[in-house]
Amino acid sequence: MRRIFLLFGLAVVIAYLTVCGFIYAPGEPMRYARTHIVVTDSNEFDFVHAADIQQQVRKAGFRFRGKTIDSVDTYRLSRLIEQNRLVRQACCYHTPDSTLRIEVSQRHPLMRVKSNTEGDFFIDTDGETMPALTATAIRIPLVTGHASHELVHHGLYDFALFLQKDRFWRSEITQIWIDAKGEVYLVPRVGSHTILLGNFDNYEAKLDRLLEFYKKVMPRKGWNAYKVLNLKFDGQVIGERSDNK
C-alpha cells in the first residue's frame, strides 16, 4: 500500500512539472496589445488629459501596439513624459494582460505670479515653475507687482506654503503685491484695508498679531475703518484710518 501511495505521489509531481513546463515554456515573446493612460489626480486638477500624453509620446516617435515588451524602455518613456511642465511624475509599466499602463500625476499650483518683470506663470507645491493656465479657475493667491524670480523662489514660496496649510489665512489672503521698493502688501478677502507685511521675516508672528487685532479691534471699529494695517514693527499693528473715517 505504501508503495502505491509513493507511485501515485510521484505521478502527481511529474504531471505538475509537465503542465508547468508547458505553460512557462519559452515561445513567442509577449507583445503589447493596448495602452492605458491614467491621470491619477484628475479629480483634483484638470491640467493634463490622457489625450495630451498620448499626443506627446506619439510626437516623440513611441509606438507600442504589437511591440515586444522588452523592446520598450519604460524608464525613458517616464522621463520623457515628465518633460511636460504640467506633469509632476510619470510611471510606466506593463500588466499581465499585455497592457502598457502609463500613470501620470499633475503639478499642484501653489500661487500664480503676474510679475511686471518676469511674466505670467504658476509656482507649484515643489517650487517648480508651471506655465500659466488662463482657462483654469484655481483658488490660490495671486502675486503681482515687482516679483523677481529670486523673491518668488525664496521668501514668497515659503510664505505661500504657510498660507496653504493654514485654514484661516488660506481663505483670507487673496493677493500679494510687491511694490517697486520690494515692500510686501497683502490683500484680504474681508475688509477694505490692505496689509503691509514689509518683508517675509517673522511672517507667522506678524500674522498672529494681525489675527488678535482682527478679533479684538475690528468688531469695535468696523472692517472698513482702516486703509492700511502695518505689521512692519515688532509687537505692533499700526492702523491707518480710511479717508471717510
PDB file of C-alpha atoms in Angstrom:
ATOM      1  CA  MET A   1       0.000   0.000   0.000  1.00  0.00           C
ATOM      2  CA  ARG A   2       2.840   2.381   0.870  1.00  0.00           C
ATOM      3  CA  ARG A   3       4.453   1.628  -2.486  1.00  0.00           C
ATOM      4  CA  ILE A   4       1.183   2.505  -4.263  1.00  0.00           C
ATOM      5  CA  PHE A   5       0.969   5.864  -2.455  1.00  0.00           C
ATOM      6  CA  LEU A   6       4.578   6.653  -3.369  1.00  0.00           C
ATOM      7  CA  LEU A   7       3.966   5.842  -7.020  1.00  0.00           C
ATOM      8  CA  PHE A   8       0.781   7.930  -7.009  1.00  0.00           C
ATOM      9  CA  GLY A   9       2.599  10.913  -5.461  1.00  0.00           C
ATOM     10  CA  LEU A  10       5.405  10.620  -7.990  1.00  0.00           C
ATOM     11  CA  ALA A  11       2.881  10.570 -10.821  1.00  0.00           C
ATOM     12  CA  VAL A  12       1.241  13.754  -9.467  1.00  0.00           C
ATOM     13  CA  VAL A  13       4.603  15.547  -9.271  1.00  0.00           C
ATOM     14  CA  ILE A  14       5.528  14.520 -12.814  1.00  0.00           C
ATOM     15  CA  ALA A  15       2.150  15.660 -14.122  1.00  0.00           C
ATOM     16  CA  TYR A  16       2.532  19.047 -12.344  1.00  0.00           C
ATOM     17  CA  LEU A  17       6.002  19.611 -13.761  1.00  0.00           C
ATOM     18  CA  THR A  18       4.818  18.639 -17.216  1.00  0.00           C
ATOM     19  CA  VAL A  19       1.908  21.094 -17.112  1.00  0.00           C
ATOM     20  CA  CYS A  20       4.072  23.897 -15.698  1.00  0.00           C
ATOM     21  CA  GLY A  21       6.700  23.225 -18.312  1.00  0.00           C
ATOM     22  CA  PHE A  22       4.044  23.524 -20.983  1.00  0.00           C
ATOM     23  CA  ILE A  23       2.676  26.785 -19.544  1.00  0.00           C
ATOM     24  CA  TYR A  24       6.001  28.521 -18.983  1.00  0.00           C
ATOM     25  CA  ALA A  25       7.918  27.086 -21.900  1.00  0.00           C
ATOM     26  CA  PRO A  26       9.591  29.814 -23.902  1.00  0.00           C
ATOM     27  CA  GLY A  27       7.746  30.676 -27.070  1.00  0.00           C
ATOM     28  CA  GLU A  28       6.621  33.853 -28.733  1.00  0.00           C
ATOM     29  CA  PRO A  29       7.666  36.956 -26.708  1.00  0.00           C
ATOM     30  CA  MET A  30       4.878  38.962 -25.085  1.00  0.00           C
ATOM     31  CA  ARG A  31       3.677  41.903 -27.128  1.00  0.00           C
ATOM     32  CA  TYR A  32       1.715  44.955 -26.099  1.00  0.00           C
ATOM     33  CA  ALA A  33      -1.937  44.632 -27.020  1.00  0.00           C
ATOM     34  CA  ARG A  34      -3.086  48.024 -25.770  1.00  0.00           C
ATOM     35  CA  THR A  35      -2.087  51.219 -23.922  1.00  0.00           C
ATOM     36  CA  HIS A  36      -3.939  52.603 -20.918  1.00  0.00           C
ATOM     37  CA  ILE A  37      -3.174  56.165 -19.734  1.00  0.00           C
ATOM     38  CA  VAL A  38      -4.431  57.301 -16.323  1.00  0.00           C
ATOM     39  CA  VAL A  39      -4.149  60.776 -14.772  1.00  0.00           C
ATOM     40  CA  THR A  40      -4.256  59.716 -11.133  1.00  0.00           C
ATOM     41  CA  ASP A  41      -5.298  63.071  -9.620  1.00  0.00           C
ATOM     42  CA  SER A  42      -7.775  64.204 -12.265  1.00  0.00           C
ATOM     43  CA  ASN A  43     -10.442  64.682  -9.579  1.00  0.00           C
ATOM     44  CA  GLU A  44      -8.294  67.482  -8.037  1.00  0.00           C
ATOM     45  CA  PHE A  45      -6.990  69.287 -11.133  1.00  0.00           C
ATOM     46  CA  ASP A  46      -7.760  69.323 -14.827  1.00  0.00           C
ATOM     47  CA  PHE A  47      -4.492  70.408 -16.456  1.00  0.00           C
ATOM     48  CA  VAL A  48      -3.401  67.173 -18.087  1.00  0.00           C
ATOM     49  CA  HIS A  49      -5.538  64.730 -20.074  1.00  0.00           C
ATOM     50  CA  ALA A  50      -4.800  61.252 -21.379  1.00  0.00           C
ATOM     51  CA  ALA A  51      -5.042  62.593 -24.941  1.00  0.00           C
ATOM     52  CA  ASP A  52      -2.270  65.120 -24.195  1.00  0.00           C
ATOM     53  CA  ILE A  53       0.081  62.363 -23.015  1.00  0.00           C
ATOM     54  CA  GLN A  54      -0.790  60.166 -25.983  1.00  0.00           C
ATOM     55  CA  GLN A  55      -0.007  63.011 -28.379  1.00  0.00           C
ATOM     56  CA  GLN A  56       3.271  63.765 -26.585  1.00  0.00           C
ATOM     57  CA  VAL A  57       4.614  60.198 -26.792  1.00  0.00           C
ATOM     58  CA  ARG A  58       3.499  59.771 -30.412  1.00  0.00           C
ATOM     59  CA  LYS A  59       5.227  63.009 -31.362  1.00  0.00           C
ATOM     60  CA  ALA A  60       8.404  61.638 -29.767  1.00  0.00           C
ATOM     61  CA  GLY A  61       8.180  58.575 -32.004  1.00  0.00           C
ATOM     62  CA  PHE A  62       6.965  55.986 -29.490  1.00  0.00           C
ATOM     63  CA  ARG A  63       4.753  53.196 -30.848  1.00  0.00           C
ATOM     64  CA  PHE A  64       3.581  50.366 -28.605  1.00  0.00           C
ATOM     65  CA  ARG A  65       0.866  48.196 -30.115  1.00  0.00           C
ATOM     66  CA  GLY A  66       2.404  44.911 -31.315  1.00  0.00           C
ATOM     67  CA  LYS A  67       5.829  45.794 -29.884  1.00  0.00           C
ATOM     68  CA  THR A  68       7.524  43.219 -27.683  1.00  0.00           C
ATOM     69  CA  ILE A  69       7.546  44.169 -24.033  1.00  0.00           C
ATOM     70  CA  ASP A  70      11.317  44.079 -23.713  1.00  0.00           C
ATOM     71  CA  SER A  71      11.702  46.454 -26.687  1.00  0.00           C
ATOM     72  CA  VAL A  72      10.074  49.417 -24.889  1.00  0.00           C
ATOM     73  CA  ASP A  73      12.219  51.396 -22.447  1.00  0.00           C
ATOM     74  CA  THR A  74       9.584  52.319 -19.853  1.00  0.00           C
ATOM     75  CA  TYR A  75      12.105  54.315 -17.775  1.00  0.00           C
ATOM     76  CA  ARG A  76      12.977  56.515 -20.757  1.00  0.00           C
ATOM     77  CA  LEU A  77       9.279  56.863 -21.557  1.00  0.00           C
ATOM     78  CA  SER A  78       8.531  58.028 -17.995  1.00  0.00           C
ATOM     79  CA  ARG A  79      11.292  60.641 -18.115  1.00  0.00           C
ATOM     80  CA  LEU A  80      10.040  61.866 -21.489  1.00  0.00           C
ATOM     81  CA  ILE A  81       6.520  62.432 -20.135  1.00  0.00           C
ATOM     82  CA  GLU A  82       7.942  64.296 -17.124  1.00  0.00           C
ATOM     83  CA  GLN A  83       9.398  66.875 -19.521  1.00  0.00           C
ATOM     84  CA  ASN A  84       5.835  68.181 -19.755  1.00  0.00           C
ATOM     85  CA  ARG A  85       5.890  71.142 -17.327  1.00  0.00           C
ATOM     86  CA  LEU A  86       2.389  70.298 -16.113  1.00  0.00           C
ATOM     87  CA  VAL A  87       3.390  66.754 -15.138  1.00  0.00           C
ATOM     88  CA  ARG A  88       4.844  66.072 -11.702  1.00  0.00           C
ATOM     89  CA  GLN A  89       5.554  62.359 -12.072  1.00  0.00           C
ATOM     90  CA  ALA A  90       5.037  59.573 -14.613  1.00  0.00           C
ATOM     91  CA  CYS A  91       5.240  55.824 -14.060  1.00  0.00           C
ATOM     92  CA  CYS A  92       5.114  53.352 -16.968  1.00  0.00           C
ATOM     93  CA  TYR A  93       4.889  49.572 -16.642  1.00  0.00           C
ATOM     94  CA  HIS A  94       3.272  46.523 -18.253  1.00  0.00           C
ATOM     95  CA  THR A  95       0.478  44.437 -16.771  1.00  0.00           C
ATOM     96  CA  PRO A  96      -0.073  40.651 -17.073  1.00  0.00           C
ATOM     97  CA  ASP A  97      -2.685  41.181 -19.816  1.00  0.00           C
ATOM     98  CA  SER A  98      -0.065  42.805 -22.113  1.00  0.00           C
ATOM     99  CA  THR A  99      -1.208  46.367 -21.422  1.00  0.00           C
ATOM    100  CA  LEU A 100       1.264  49.239 -21.238  1.00  0.00           C
ATOM    101  CA  ARG A 101      -0.053  51.299 -18.300  1.00  0.00           C
ATOM    102  CA  ILE A 102       1.023  54.940 -18.016  1.00  0.00           C
ATOM    103  CA  GLU A 103       0.176  56.660 -14.715  1.00  0.00           C
ATOM    104  CA  VAL A 104       0.618  60.423 -14.561  1.00  0.00           C
ATOM    105  CA  SER A 105       0.264  62.859 -11.654  1.00  0.00           C
ATOM    106  CA  GLN A 106      -0.036  66.603 -12.204  1.00  0.00           C
ATOM    107  CA  ARG A 107       1.806  69.501 -10.645  1.00  0.00           C
ATOM    108  CA  HIS A 108      -0.243  71.190  -7.912  1.00  0.00           C
ATOM    109  CA  PRO A 109      -0.221  75.003  -8.199  1.00  0.00           C
ATOM    110  CA  LEU A 110       0.600  76.961  -5.073  1.00  0.00           C
ATOM    111  CA  MET A 111       0.404  80.538  -6.375  1.00  0.00           C
ATOM    112  CA  ARG A 112       0.041  82.448  -9.610  1.00  0.00           C
ATOM    113  CA  VAL A 113       2.601  85.134 -10.390  1.00  0.00           C
ATOM    114  CA  LYS A 114       1.881  88.032 -12.747  1.00  0.00           C
ATOM    115  CA  SER A 115       5.133  89.931 -12.452  1.00  0.00           C
ATOM    116  CA  ASN A 116       5.945  93.264 -14.066  1.00  0.00           C
ATOM    117  CA  THR A 117       9.377  91.930 -14.978  1.00  0.00           C
ATOM    118  CA  GLU A 118       9.181  88.113 -15.055  1.00  0.00           C
ATOM    119  CA  GLY A 119       5.867  87.478 -16.807  1.00  0.00           C
ATOM    120  CA  ASP A 120       2.893  85.260 -16.003  1.00  0.00           C
ATOM    121  CA  PHE A 121       3.394  81.781 -14.530  1.00  0.00           C
ATOM    122  CA  PHE A 122       2.457  79.419 -11.701  1.00  0.00           C
ATOM    123  CA  ILE A 123       4.643  78.058  -8.899  1.00  0.00           C
ATOM    124  CA  ASP A 124       3.721  74.565  -7.749  1.00  0.00           C
ATOM    125  CA  THR A 125       3.984  72.946  -4.303  1.00  0.00           C
ATOM    126  CA  ASP A 126       7.504  71.703  -5.152  1.00  0.00           C
ATOM    127  CA  GLY A 127       8.695  75.204  -6.002  1.00  0.00           C
ATOM    128  CA  GLU A 128       8.785  74.452  -9.738  1.00  0.00           C
ATOM    129  CA  THR A 129       7.560  76.825 -12.430  1.00  0.00           C
ATOM    130  CA  MET A 130       4.415  75.925 -14.366  1.00  0.00           C
ATOM    131  CA  PRO A 131       3.008  77.703 -17.432  1.00  0.00           C
ATOM    132  CA  ALA A 132       0.033  79.950 -16.723  1.00  0.00           C
ATOM    133  CA  LEU A 133      -3.320  78.331 -17.428  1.00  0.00           C
ATOM    134  CA  THR A 134      -5.694  81.204 -18.091  1.00  0.00           C
ATOM    135  CA  ALA A 135      -8.695  78.963 -18.738  1.00  0.00           C
ATOM    136  CA  THR A 136      -8.436  77.257 -15.364  1.00  0.00           C
ATOM    137  CA  ALA A 137     -10.015  78.773 -12.231  1.00  0.00           C
ATOM    138  CA  ILE A 138      -7.972  77.862  -9.143  1.00  0.00           C
ATOM    139  CA  ARG A 139      -8.361  79.358  -5.697  1.00  0.00           C
ATOM    140  CA  ILE A 140      -4.745  80.248  -4.919  1.00  0.00           C
ATOM    141  CA  PRO A 141      -3.037  83.564  -4.054  1.00  0.00           C
ATOM    142  CA  LEU A 142      -2.216  85.903  -6.937  1.00  0.00           C
ATOM    143  CA  VAL A 143       1.187  87.602  -6.781  1.00  0.00           C
ATOM    144  CA  THR A 144       1.521  90.890  -8.670  1.00  0.00           C
ATOM    145  CA  GLY A 145       3.922  93.799  -8.955  1.00  0.00           C
ATOM    146  CA  HIS A 146       7.720  93.625  -8.825  1.00  0.00           C
ATOM    147  CA  ALA A 147       8.065  89.918  -8.060  1.00  0.00           C
ATOM    148  CA  SER A 148      11.517  88.713  -9.084  1.00  0.00           C
ATOM    149  CA  HIS A 149      12.321  85.018  -9.545  1.00  0.00           C
ATOM    150  CA  GLU A 150      14.672  85.232  -6.559  1.00  0.00           C
ATOM    151  CA  LEU A 151      11.912  86.556  -4.303  1.00  0.00           C
ATOM    152  CA  VAL A 152       9.380  84.062  -5.654  1.00  0.00           C
ATOM    153  CA  HIS A 153      11.566  81.011  -5.036  1.00  0.00           C
ATOM    154  CA  HIS A 154      12.700  82.033  -1.580  1.00  0.00           C
ATOM    155  CA  GLY A 155      10.537  84.199   0.687  1.00  0.00           C
ATOM    156  CA  LEU A 156       7.350  84.008  -1.362  1.00  0.00           C
ATOM    157  CA  TYR A 157       7.428  80.235  -1.806  1.00  0.00           C
ATOM    158  CA  ASP A 158       7.712  79.550   1.938  1.00  0.00           C
ATOM    159  CA  PHE A 159       5.036  82.133   2.682  1.00  0.00           C
ATOM    160  CA  ALA A 160       2.628  80.614   0.139  1.00  0.00           C
ATOM    161  CA  LEU A 161       3.198  77.149   1.645  1.00  0.00           C
ATOM    162  CA  PHE A 162       2.277  78.587   5.042  1.00  0.00           C
ATOM    163  CA  LEU A 163      -0.908  80.116   3.634  1.00  0.00           C
ATOM    164  CA  GLN A 164      -1.884  76.821   2.035  1.00  0.00           C
ATOM    165  CA  LYS A 165      -1.542  74.915   5.308  1.00  0.00           C
ATOM    166  CA  ASP A 166      -3.368  77.480   7.471  1.00  0.00           C
ATOM    167  CA  ARG A 167      -7.143  77.200   7.084  1.00  0.00           C
ATOM    168  CA  PHE A 168      -7.924  80.823   8.031  1.00  0.00           C
ATOM    169  CA  TRP A 169      -5.185  82.613   6.085  1.00  0.00           C
ATOM    170  CA  ARG A 170      -5.634  80.354   3.064  1.00  0.00           C
ATOM    171  CA  SER A 171      -9.170  81.696   2.776  1.00  0.00           C
ATOM    172  CA  GLU A 172      -8.423  85.285   3.823  1.00  0.00           C
ATOM    173  CA  ILE A 173      -5.392  86.281   1.713  1.00  0.00           C
ATOM    174  CA  THR A 174      -6.298  86.579  -1.964  1.00  0.00           C
ATOM    175  CA  GLN A 175      -3.456  88.664  -3.377  1.00  0.00           C
ATOM    176  CA  ILE A 176       0.178  89.509  -2.626  1.00  0.00           C
ATOM    177  CA  TRP A 177       1.531  92.713  -4.121  1.00  0.00           C
ATOM    178  CA  ILE A 178       5.205  93.706  -4.258  1.00  0.00           C
ATOM    179  CA  ASP A 179       5.906  97.410  -4.743  1.00  0.00           C
ATOM    180  CA  ALA A 180       8.915  98.907  -6.536  1.00  0.00           C
ATOM    181  CA  LYS A 181      10.897  99.047  -3.262  1.00  0.00           C
ATOM    182  CA  GLY A 182      10.267  95.361  -2.522  1.00  0.00           C
ATOM    183  CA  GLU A 183       7.685  96.034   0.198  1.00  0.00           C
ATOM    184  CA  VAL A 184       5.121  93.247   0.545  1.00  0.00           C
ATOM    185  CA  TYR A 185       1.400  94.044   0.745  1.00  0.00           C
ATOM    186  CA  LEU A 186      -1.401  91.536   1.301  1.00  0.00           C
ATOM    187  CA  VAL A 187      -4.972  91.919   0.071  1.00  0.00           C
ATOM    188  CA  PRO A 188      -7.532  90.223   2.356  1.00  0.00           C
ATOM    189  CA  ARG A 189     -10.879  88.815   1.318  1.00  0.00           C
ATOM    190  CA  VAL A 190     -12.763  90.625   4.121  1.00  0.00           C
ATOM    191  CA  GLY A 191     -12.482  94.369   4.716  1.00  0.00           C
ATOM    192  CA  SER A 192     -11.407  97.350   2.613  1.00  0.00           C
ATOM    193  CA  HIS A 193      -7.865  97.548   4.020  1.00  0.00           C
ATOM    194  CA  THR A 194      -4.535  96.278   2.746  1.00  0.00           C
ATOM    195  CA  ILE A 195      -1.931  94.658   4.992  1.00  0.00           C
ATOM    196  CA  LEU A 196       1.629  95.980   4.917  1.00  0.00           C
ATOM    197  CA  LEU A 197       3.798  92.969   5.755  1.00  0.00           C
ATOM    198  CA  GLY A 198       7.054  94.719   4.862  1.00  0.00           C
ATOM    199  CA  ASN A 199       9.138  91.602   4.217  1.00  0.00           C
ATOM    200  CA  PHE A 200       8.813  87.890   4.894  1.00  0.00           C
ATOM    201  CA  ASP A 201      10.860  87.903   8.106  1.00  0.00           C
ATOM    202  CA  ASN A 202       8.845  86.506  11.047  1.00  0.00           C
ATOM    203  CA  TYR A 203       5.673  86.433   8.945  1.00  0.00           C
ATOM    204  CA  GLU A 204       3.958  83.958  11.267  1.00  0.00           C
ATOM    205  CA  ALA A 205       4.380  86.259  14.273  1.00  0.00           C
ATOM    206  CA  LYS A 206       3.151  89.224  12.217  1.00  0.00           C
ATOM    207  CA  LEU A 207       0.012  87.386  11.156  1.00  0.00           C
ATOM    208  CA  ASP A 208      -0.586  86.201  14.721  1.00  0.00           C
ATOM    209  CA  ARG A 209      -0.628  89.858  15.813  1.00  0.00           C
ATOM    210  CA  LEU A 210      -2.974  90.709  12.986  1.00  0.00           C
ATOM    211  CA  LEU A 211      -5.328  87.884  13.937  1.00  0.00           C
ATOM    212  CA  GLU A 212      -5.516  89.221  17.509  1.00  0.00           C
ATOM    213  CA  PHE A 213      -6.211  92.676  16.078  1.00  0.00           C
ATOM    214  CA  TYR A 214      -8.998  91.211  13.962  1.00  0.00           C
ATOM    215  CA  LYS A 215     -10.562  89.550  16.985  1.00  0.00           C
ATOM    216  CA  LYS A 216     -10.293  92.429  19.468  1.00  0.00           C
ATOM    217  CA  VAL A 217     -10.319  95.673  17.487  1.00  0.00           C
ATOM    218  CA  MET A 218     -12.193  95.106  14.244  1.00  0.00           C
ATOM    219  CA  PRO A 219     -15.523  94.161  15.866  1.00  0.00           C
ATOM    220  CA  ARG A 220     -15.499  97.548  17.626  1.00  0.00           C
ATOM    221  CA  LYS A 221     -14.027  99.710  14.884  1.00  0.00           C
ATOM    222  CA  GLY A 222     -15.588  98.002  11.862  1.00  0.00           C
ATOM    223  CA  TRP A 223     -13.975  96.184   8.941  1.00  0.00           C
ATOM    224  CA  ASN A 224     -13.901  99.336   6.814  1.00  0.00           C
ATOM    225  CA  ALA A 225     -12.320 101.597   9.444  1.00  0.00           C
ATOM    226  CA  TYR A 226      -8.726 101.246   8.187  1.00  0.00           C
ATOM    227  CA  LYS A 227      -6.999 101.758   4.851  1.00  0.00           C
ATOM    228  CA  VAL A 228      -3.717 100.064   5.804  1.00  0.00           C
ATOM    229  CA  LEU A 229      -2.744  97.787   8.679  1.00  0.00           C
ATOM    230  CA  ASN A 230       1.038  97.985   9.134  1.00  0.00           C
ATOM    231  CA  LEU A 231       2.784  94.905  10.591  1.00  0.00           C
ATOM    232  CA  LYS A 232       6.359  96.006   9.960  1.00  0.00           C
ATOM    233  CA  PHE A 233       7.198  96.918  13.543  1.00  0.00           C
ATOM    234  CA  ASP A 234       7.730  94.264  16.224  1.00  0.00           C
ATOM    235  CA  GLY A 235       4.815  93.774  18.581  1.00  0.00           C
ATOM    236  CA  GLN A 236       2.610  96.327  16.871  1.00  0.00           C
ATOM    237  CA  VAL A 237      -0.250  96.690  14.448  1.00  0.00           C
ATOM    238  CA  ILE A 238      -0.427 100.277  13.240  1.00  0.00           C
ATOM    239  CA  GLY A 239      -3.726 101.193  11.597  1.00  0.00           C
ATOM    240  CA  GLU A 240      -4.003 103.986   9.039  1.00  0.00           C
ATOM    241  CA  ARG A 241      -7.610 105.142   9.066  1.00  0.00           C
ATOM    242  CA  SER A 242      -9.712 105.299   5.952  1.00  0.00           C
ATOM    243  CA  ASP A 243     -10.299 108.733   4.442  1.00  0.00           C
ATOM    244  CA  ASN A 244     -14.001 108.599   5.267  1.00  0.00           C
ATOM    245  CA  LYS A 245     -13.398 107.822   8.949  1.00  0.00           C
TER     246      LYS A 245
END
